[in-house]
PDB file of C-alpha atoms in Angstrom:
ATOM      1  CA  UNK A 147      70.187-167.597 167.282  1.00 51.00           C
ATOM      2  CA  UNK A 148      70.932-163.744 166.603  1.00 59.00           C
ATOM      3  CA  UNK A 149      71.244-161.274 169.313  1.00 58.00           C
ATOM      4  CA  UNK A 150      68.250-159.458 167.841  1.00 55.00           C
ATOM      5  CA  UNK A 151      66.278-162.811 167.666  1.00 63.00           C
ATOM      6  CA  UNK A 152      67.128-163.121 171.396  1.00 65.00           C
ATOM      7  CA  UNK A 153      66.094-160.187 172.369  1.00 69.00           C
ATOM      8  CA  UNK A 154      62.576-160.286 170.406  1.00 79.00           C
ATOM      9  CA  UNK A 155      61.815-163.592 172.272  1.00 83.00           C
ATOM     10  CA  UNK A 156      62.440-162.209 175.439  1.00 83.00           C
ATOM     11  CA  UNK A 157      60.588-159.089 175.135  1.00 83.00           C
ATOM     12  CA  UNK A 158      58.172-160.372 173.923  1.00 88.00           C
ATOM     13  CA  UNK A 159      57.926-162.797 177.102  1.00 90.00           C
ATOM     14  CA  UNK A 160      57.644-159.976 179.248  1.00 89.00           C
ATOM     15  CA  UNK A 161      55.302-158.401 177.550  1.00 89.00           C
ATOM     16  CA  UNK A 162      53.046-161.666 177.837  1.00 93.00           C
ATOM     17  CA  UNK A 163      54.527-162.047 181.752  1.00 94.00           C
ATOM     18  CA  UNK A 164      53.210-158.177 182.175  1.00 94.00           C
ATOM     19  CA  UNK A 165      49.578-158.485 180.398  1.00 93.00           C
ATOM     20  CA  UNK A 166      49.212-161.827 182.461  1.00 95.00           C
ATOM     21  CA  UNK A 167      49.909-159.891 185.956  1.00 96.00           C
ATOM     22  CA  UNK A 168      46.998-157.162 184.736  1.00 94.00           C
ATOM     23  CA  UNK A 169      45.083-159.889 183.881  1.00 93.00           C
ATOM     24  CA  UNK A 170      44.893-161.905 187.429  1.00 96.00           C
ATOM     25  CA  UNK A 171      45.137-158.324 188.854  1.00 95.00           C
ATOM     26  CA  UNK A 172      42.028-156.647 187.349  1.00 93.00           C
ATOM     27  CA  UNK A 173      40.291-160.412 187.769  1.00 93.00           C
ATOM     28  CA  UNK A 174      40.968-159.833 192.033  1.00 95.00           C
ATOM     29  CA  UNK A 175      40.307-156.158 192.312  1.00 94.00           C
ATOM     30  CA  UNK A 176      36.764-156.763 190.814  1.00 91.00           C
ATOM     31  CA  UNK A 177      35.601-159.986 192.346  1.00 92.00           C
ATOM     32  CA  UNK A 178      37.571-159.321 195.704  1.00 93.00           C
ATOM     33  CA  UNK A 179      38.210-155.304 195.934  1.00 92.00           C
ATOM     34  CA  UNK A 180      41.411-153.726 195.720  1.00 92.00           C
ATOM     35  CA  UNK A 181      41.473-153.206 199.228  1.00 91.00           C
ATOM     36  CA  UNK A 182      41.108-157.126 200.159  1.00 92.00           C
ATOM     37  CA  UNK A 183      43.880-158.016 197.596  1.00 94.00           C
ATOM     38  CA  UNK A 184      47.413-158.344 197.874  1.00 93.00           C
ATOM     39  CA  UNK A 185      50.435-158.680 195.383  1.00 96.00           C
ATOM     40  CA  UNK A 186      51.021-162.413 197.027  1.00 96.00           C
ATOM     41  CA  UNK A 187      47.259-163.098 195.910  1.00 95.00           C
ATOM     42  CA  UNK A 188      48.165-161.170 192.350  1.00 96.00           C
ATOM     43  CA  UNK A 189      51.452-162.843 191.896  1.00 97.00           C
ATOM     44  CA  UNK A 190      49.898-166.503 192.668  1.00 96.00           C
ATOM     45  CA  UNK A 191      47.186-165.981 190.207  1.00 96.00           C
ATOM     46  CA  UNK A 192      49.324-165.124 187.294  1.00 96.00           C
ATOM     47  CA  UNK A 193      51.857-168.111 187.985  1.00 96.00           C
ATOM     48  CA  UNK A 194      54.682-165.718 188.667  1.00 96.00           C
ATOM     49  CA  UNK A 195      56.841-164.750 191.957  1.00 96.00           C
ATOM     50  CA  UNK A 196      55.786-161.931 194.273  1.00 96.00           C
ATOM     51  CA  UNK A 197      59.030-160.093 193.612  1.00 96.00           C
ATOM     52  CA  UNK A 198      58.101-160.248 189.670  1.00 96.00           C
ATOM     53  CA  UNK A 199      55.340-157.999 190.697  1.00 96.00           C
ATOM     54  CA  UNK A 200      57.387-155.178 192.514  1.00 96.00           C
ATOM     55  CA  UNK A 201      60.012-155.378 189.704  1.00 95.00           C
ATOM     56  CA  UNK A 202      57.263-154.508 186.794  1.00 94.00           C
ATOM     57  CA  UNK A 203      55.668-151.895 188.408  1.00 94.00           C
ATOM     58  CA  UNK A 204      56.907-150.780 191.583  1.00 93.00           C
ATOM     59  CA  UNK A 205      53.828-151.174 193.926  1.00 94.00           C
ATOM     60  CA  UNK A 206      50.145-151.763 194.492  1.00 94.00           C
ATOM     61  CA  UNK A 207      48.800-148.554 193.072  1.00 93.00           C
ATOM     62  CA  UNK A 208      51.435-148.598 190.553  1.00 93.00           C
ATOM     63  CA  UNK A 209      49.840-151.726 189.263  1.00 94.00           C
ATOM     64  CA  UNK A 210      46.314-150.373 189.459  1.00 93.00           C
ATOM     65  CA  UNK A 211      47.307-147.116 187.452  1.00 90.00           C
ATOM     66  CA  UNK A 212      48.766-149.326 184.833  1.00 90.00           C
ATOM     67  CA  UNK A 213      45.367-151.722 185.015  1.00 91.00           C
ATOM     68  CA  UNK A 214      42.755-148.715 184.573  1.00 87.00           C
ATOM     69  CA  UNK A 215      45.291-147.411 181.739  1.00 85.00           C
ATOM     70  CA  UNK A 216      45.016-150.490 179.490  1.00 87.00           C
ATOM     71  CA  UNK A 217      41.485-151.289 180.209  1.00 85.00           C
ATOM     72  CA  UNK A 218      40.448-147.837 179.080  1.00 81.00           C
ATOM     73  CA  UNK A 219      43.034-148.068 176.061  1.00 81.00           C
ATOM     74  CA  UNK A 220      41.603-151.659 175.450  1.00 81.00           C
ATOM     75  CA  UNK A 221      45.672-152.716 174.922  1.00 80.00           C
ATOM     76  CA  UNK A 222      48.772-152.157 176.152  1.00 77.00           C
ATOM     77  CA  UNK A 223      49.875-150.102 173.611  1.00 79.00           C
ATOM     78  CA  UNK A 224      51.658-146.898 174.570  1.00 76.00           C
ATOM     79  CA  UNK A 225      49.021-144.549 172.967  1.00 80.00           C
ATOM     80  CA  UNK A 226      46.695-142.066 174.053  1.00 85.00           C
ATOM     81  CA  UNK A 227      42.905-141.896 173.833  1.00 88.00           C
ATOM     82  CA  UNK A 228      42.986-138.882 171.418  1.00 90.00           C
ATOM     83  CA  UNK A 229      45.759-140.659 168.898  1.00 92.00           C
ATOM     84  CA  UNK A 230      43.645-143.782 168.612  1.00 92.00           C
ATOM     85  CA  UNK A 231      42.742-144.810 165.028  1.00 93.00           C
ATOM     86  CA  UNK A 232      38.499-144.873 166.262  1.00 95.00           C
ATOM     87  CA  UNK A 233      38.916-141.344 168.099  1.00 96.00           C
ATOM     88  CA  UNK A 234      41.515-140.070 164.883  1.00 96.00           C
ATOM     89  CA  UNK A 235      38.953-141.561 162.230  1.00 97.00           C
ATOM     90  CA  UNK A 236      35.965-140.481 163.943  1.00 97.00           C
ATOM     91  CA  UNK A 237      36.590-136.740 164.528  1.00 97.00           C
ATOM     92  CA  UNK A 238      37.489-136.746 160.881  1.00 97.00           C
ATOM     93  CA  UNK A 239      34.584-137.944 159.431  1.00 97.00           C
ATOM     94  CA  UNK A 240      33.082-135.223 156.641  1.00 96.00           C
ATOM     95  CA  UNK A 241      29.783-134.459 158.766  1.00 97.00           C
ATOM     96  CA  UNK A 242      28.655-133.831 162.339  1.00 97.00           C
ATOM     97  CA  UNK A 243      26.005-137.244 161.706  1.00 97.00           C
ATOM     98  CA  UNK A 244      28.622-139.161 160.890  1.00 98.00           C
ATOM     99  CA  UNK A 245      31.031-138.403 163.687  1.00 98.00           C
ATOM    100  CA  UNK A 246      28.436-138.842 166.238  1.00 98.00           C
ATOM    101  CA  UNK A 247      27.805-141.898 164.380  1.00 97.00           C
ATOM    102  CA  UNK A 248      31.499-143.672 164.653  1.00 98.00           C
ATOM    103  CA  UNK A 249      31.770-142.009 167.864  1.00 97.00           C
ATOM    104  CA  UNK A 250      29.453-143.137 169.598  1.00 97.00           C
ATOM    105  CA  UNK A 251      30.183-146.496 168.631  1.00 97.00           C
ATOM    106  CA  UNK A 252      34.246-146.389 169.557  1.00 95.00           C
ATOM    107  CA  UNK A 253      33.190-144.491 173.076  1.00 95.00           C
ATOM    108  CA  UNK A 254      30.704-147.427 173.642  1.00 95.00           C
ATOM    109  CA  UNK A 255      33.294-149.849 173.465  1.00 92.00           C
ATOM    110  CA  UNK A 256      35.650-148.005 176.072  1.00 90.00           C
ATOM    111  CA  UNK A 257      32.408-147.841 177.944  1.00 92.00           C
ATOM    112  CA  UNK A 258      32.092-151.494 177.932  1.00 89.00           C
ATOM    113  CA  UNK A 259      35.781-152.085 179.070  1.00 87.00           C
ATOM    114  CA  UNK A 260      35.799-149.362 181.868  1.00 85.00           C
ATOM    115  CA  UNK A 261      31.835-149.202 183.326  1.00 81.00           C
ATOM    116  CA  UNK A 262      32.872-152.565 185.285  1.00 77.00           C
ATOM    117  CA  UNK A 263      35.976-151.348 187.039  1.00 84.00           C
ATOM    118  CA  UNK A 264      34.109-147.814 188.330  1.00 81.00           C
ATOM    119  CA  UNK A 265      32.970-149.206 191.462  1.00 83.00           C
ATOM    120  CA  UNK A 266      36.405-151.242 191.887  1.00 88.00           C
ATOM    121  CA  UNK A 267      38.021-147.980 192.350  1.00 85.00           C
ATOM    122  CA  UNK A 268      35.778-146.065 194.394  1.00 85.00           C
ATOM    123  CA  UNK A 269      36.675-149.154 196.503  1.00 87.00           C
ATOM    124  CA  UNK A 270      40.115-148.331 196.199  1.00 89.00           C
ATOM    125  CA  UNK A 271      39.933-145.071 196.897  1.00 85.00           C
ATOM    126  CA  UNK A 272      37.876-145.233 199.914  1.00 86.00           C
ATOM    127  CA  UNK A 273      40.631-147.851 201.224  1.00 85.00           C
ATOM    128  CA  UNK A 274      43.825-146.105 199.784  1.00 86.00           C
ATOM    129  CA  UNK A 275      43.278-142.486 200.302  1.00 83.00           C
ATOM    130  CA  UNK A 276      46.560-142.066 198.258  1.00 85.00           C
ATOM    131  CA  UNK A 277      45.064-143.724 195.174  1.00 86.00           C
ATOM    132  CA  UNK A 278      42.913-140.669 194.051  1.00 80.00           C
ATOM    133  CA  UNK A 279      46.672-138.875 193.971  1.00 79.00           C
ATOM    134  CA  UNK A 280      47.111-141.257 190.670  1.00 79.00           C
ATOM    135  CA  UNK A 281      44.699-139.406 188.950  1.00 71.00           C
ATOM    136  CA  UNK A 282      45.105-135.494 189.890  1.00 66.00           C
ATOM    137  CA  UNK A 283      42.330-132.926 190.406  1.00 61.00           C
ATOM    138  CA  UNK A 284      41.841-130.247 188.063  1.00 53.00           C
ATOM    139  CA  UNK A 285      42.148-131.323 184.747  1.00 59.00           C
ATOM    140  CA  UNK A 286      39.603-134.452 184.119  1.00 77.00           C
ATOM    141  CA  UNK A 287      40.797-136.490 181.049  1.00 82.00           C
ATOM    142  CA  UNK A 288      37.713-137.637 180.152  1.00 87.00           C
ATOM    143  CA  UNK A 289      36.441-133.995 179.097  1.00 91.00           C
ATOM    144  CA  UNK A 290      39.659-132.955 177.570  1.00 91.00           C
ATOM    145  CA  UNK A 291      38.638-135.843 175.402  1.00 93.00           C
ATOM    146  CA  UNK A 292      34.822-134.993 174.779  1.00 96.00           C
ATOM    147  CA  UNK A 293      35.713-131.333 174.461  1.00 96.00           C
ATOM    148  CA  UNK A 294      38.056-132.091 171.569  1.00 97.00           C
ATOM    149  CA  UNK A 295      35.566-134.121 169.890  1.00 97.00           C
ATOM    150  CA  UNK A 296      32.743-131.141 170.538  1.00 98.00           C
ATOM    151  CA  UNK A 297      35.162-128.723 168.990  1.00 97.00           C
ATOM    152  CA  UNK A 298      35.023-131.123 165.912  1.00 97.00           C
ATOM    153  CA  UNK A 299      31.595-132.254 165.594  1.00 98.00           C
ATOM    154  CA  UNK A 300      30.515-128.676 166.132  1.00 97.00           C
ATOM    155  CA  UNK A 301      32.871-126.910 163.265  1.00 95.00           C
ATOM    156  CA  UNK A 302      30.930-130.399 161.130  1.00 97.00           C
ATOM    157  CA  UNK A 303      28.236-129.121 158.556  1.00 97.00           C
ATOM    158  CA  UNK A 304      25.007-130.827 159.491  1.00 97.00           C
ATOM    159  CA  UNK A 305      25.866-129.480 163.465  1.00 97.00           C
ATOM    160  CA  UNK A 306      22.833-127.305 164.960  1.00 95.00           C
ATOM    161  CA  UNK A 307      23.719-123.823 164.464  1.00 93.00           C
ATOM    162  CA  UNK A 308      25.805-122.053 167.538  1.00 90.00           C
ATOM    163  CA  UNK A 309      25.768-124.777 169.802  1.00 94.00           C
ATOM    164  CA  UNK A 310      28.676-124.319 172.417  1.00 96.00           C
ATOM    165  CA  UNK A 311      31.333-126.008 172.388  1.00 97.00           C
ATOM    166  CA  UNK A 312      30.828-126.629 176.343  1.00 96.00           C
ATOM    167  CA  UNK A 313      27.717-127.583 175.887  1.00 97.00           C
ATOM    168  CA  UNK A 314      28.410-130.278 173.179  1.00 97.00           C
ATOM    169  CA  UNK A 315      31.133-131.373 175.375  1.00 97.00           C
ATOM    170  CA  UNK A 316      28.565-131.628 178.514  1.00 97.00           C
ATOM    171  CA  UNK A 317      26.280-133.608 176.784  1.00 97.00           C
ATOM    172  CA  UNK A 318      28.677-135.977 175.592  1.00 97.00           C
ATOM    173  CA  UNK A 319      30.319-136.082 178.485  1.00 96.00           C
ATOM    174  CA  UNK A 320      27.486-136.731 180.850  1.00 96.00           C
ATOM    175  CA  UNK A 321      25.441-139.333 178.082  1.00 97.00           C
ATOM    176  CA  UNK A 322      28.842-141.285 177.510  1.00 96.00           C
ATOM    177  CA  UNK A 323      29.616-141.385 181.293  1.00 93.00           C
ATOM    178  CA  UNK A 324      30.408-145.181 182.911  1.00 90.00           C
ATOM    179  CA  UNK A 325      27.636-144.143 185.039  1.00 90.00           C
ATOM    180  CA  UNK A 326      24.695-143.635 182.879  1.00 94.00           C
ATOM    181  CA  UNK A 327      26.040-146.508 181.121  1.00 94.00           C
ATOM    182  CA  UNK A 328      25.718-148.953 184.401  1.00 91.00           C
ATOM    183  CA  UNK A 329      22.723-147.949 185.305  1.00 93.00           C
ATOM    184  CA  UNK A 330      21.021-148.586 181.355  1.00 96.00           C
ATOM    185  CA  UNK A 331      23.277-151.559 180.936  1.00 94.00           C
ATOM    186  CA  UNK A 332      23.739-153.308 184.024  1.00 89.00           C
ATOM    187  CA  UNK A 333      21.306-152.473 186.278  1.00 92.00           C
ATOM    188  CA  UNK A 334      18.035-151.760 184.062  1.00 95.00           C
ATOM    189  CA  UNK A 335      19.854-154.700 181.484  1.00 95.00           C
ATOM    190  CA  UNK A 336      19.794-153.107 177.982  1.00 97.00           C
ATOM    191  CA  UNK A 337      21.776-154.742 175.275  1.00 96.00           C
ATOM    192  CA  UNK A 338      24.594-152.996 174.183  1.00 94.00           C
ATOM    193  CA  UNK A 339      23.175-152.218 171.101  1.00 95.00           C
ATOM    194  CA  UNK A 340      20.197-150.868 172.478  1.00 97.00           C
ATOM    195  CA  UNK A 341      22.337-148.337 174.486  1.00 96.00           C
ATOM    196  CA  UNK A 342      24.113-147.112 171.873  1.00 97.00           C
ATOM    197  CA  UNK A 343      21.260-146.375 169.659  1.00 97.00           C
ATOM    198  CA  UNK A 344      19.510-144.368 172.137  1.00 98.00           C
ATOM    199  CA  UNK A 345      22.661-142.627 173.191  1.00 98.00           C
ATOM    200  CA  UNK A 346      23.037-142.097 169.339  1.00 97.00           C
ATOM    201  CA  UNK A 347      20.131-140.464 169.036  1.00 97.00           C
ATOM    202  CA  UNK A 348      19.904-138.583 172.048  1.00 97.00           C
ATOM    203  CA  UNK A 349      22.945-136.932 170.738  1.00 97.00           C
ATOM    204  CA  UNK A 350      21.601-136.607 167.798  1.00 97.00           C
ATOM    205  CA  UNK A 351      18.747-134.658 168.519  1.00 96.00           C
ATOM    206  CA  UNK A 352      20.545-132.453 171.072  1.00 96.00           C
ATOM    207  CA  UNK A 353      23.934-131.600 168.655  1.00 97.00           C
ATOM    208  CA  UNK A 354      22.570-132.256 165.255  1.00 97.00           C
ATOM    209  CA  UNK A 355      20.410-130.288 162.565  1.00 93.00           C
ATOM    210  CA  UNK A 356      17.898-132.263 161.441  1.00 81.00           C
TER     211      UNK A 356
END
């Protein structure tokens, strides 16, 4: 076997070793908290050593970052929200319809990924006060993303005349929260598809011209 075949086949087992870990860990931190689990309780769920654990990603919180990272990204592919083919394809799409349209679909799906995991790390953060330090005040990432997409929807023909950009970006910011998403979806128990149409045309109605 070739060097280069060697080291594909062990790459690639870490790569399966690593989404394994975030698999048993984001399984724990839900159904246990991440305050009530340790890396020994991680480590024996994913059928590898403790020390395995530490080696990957350092630490507790370390692993968390990572977790919240890939669920949002839906893989563990090293690229951003904002360079991902839905987000790419959607803010180029020829009219402001139509980019609310694929939009609102691709943000539903992160919705459905992340929603779950939002009261996991309040839990987290109320127990590890250092936690919140992983994700640092002043910039939120979530509106740098739905202002981008406001700037585009609202340069889109078909947008309602001289809407804001900060107001776009509010509204989809607030309607395509994990919050408002729970509380439709979980607690009140709309279908998915049910969600997204109304969020679709709530948006609609609000950002578009007819």
């Amino acid at each position: 076997m070739s060097d280069v075949k060697r080291t594909s086949k062990r790459a690639q087992k870490a790569r399966e070793t690593r989404r394994r870990m975030l698999a048993a860990a984001l399984e724990l931190f839900v159904q246990d908290g991440y305050g009530a689990t340790n890396l020994q309780d991680v480590a024996a769920r994913a059928g590898v050593a403790v020390q395995t654990i530490y080696f990957v990603f350092g630490n507790k919180r370390a692993l968390l970052k990572e977790l919240v990272d890939v669920t949002i990204a839906g893989d563990d592919e090293p690229v951003a929200t904002m360079d991902r083919p839905w987000y790419v394809e959607a803010l180029a799409a020829g009219t402001a319809q139509d980019l609310l349209r694929a939009y609102v679909t691709g943000a539903t799906s992160v919705l459905e990924r992340v929603a779950p995991i939002g009261k996991m790390l309040d839990g987290a953060v109320a127990s590890d006060p250092e936690v919140a330090a992983l994700w640092p005040h002043g910039v939120n990432p979530r509106h740098v993303v739905q202002q981008r997409a406001a700037k585009a929807l609202v340069g889109k023909p078909g947008a309602r005349p001289e809407t804001p950009v900060e107001e776009a970006a509010d509204l989809l910011y607030g309607l395509l929260s994990p919050e408002l998403y729970l509380l439709f979806v979980r607690e009140r128990g709309w279908p998915r598809e049910r969600w997204e149409r109304w969020t679709l045309q709530t948006l609609h109605a609000q950002l578009c011209s007819d």
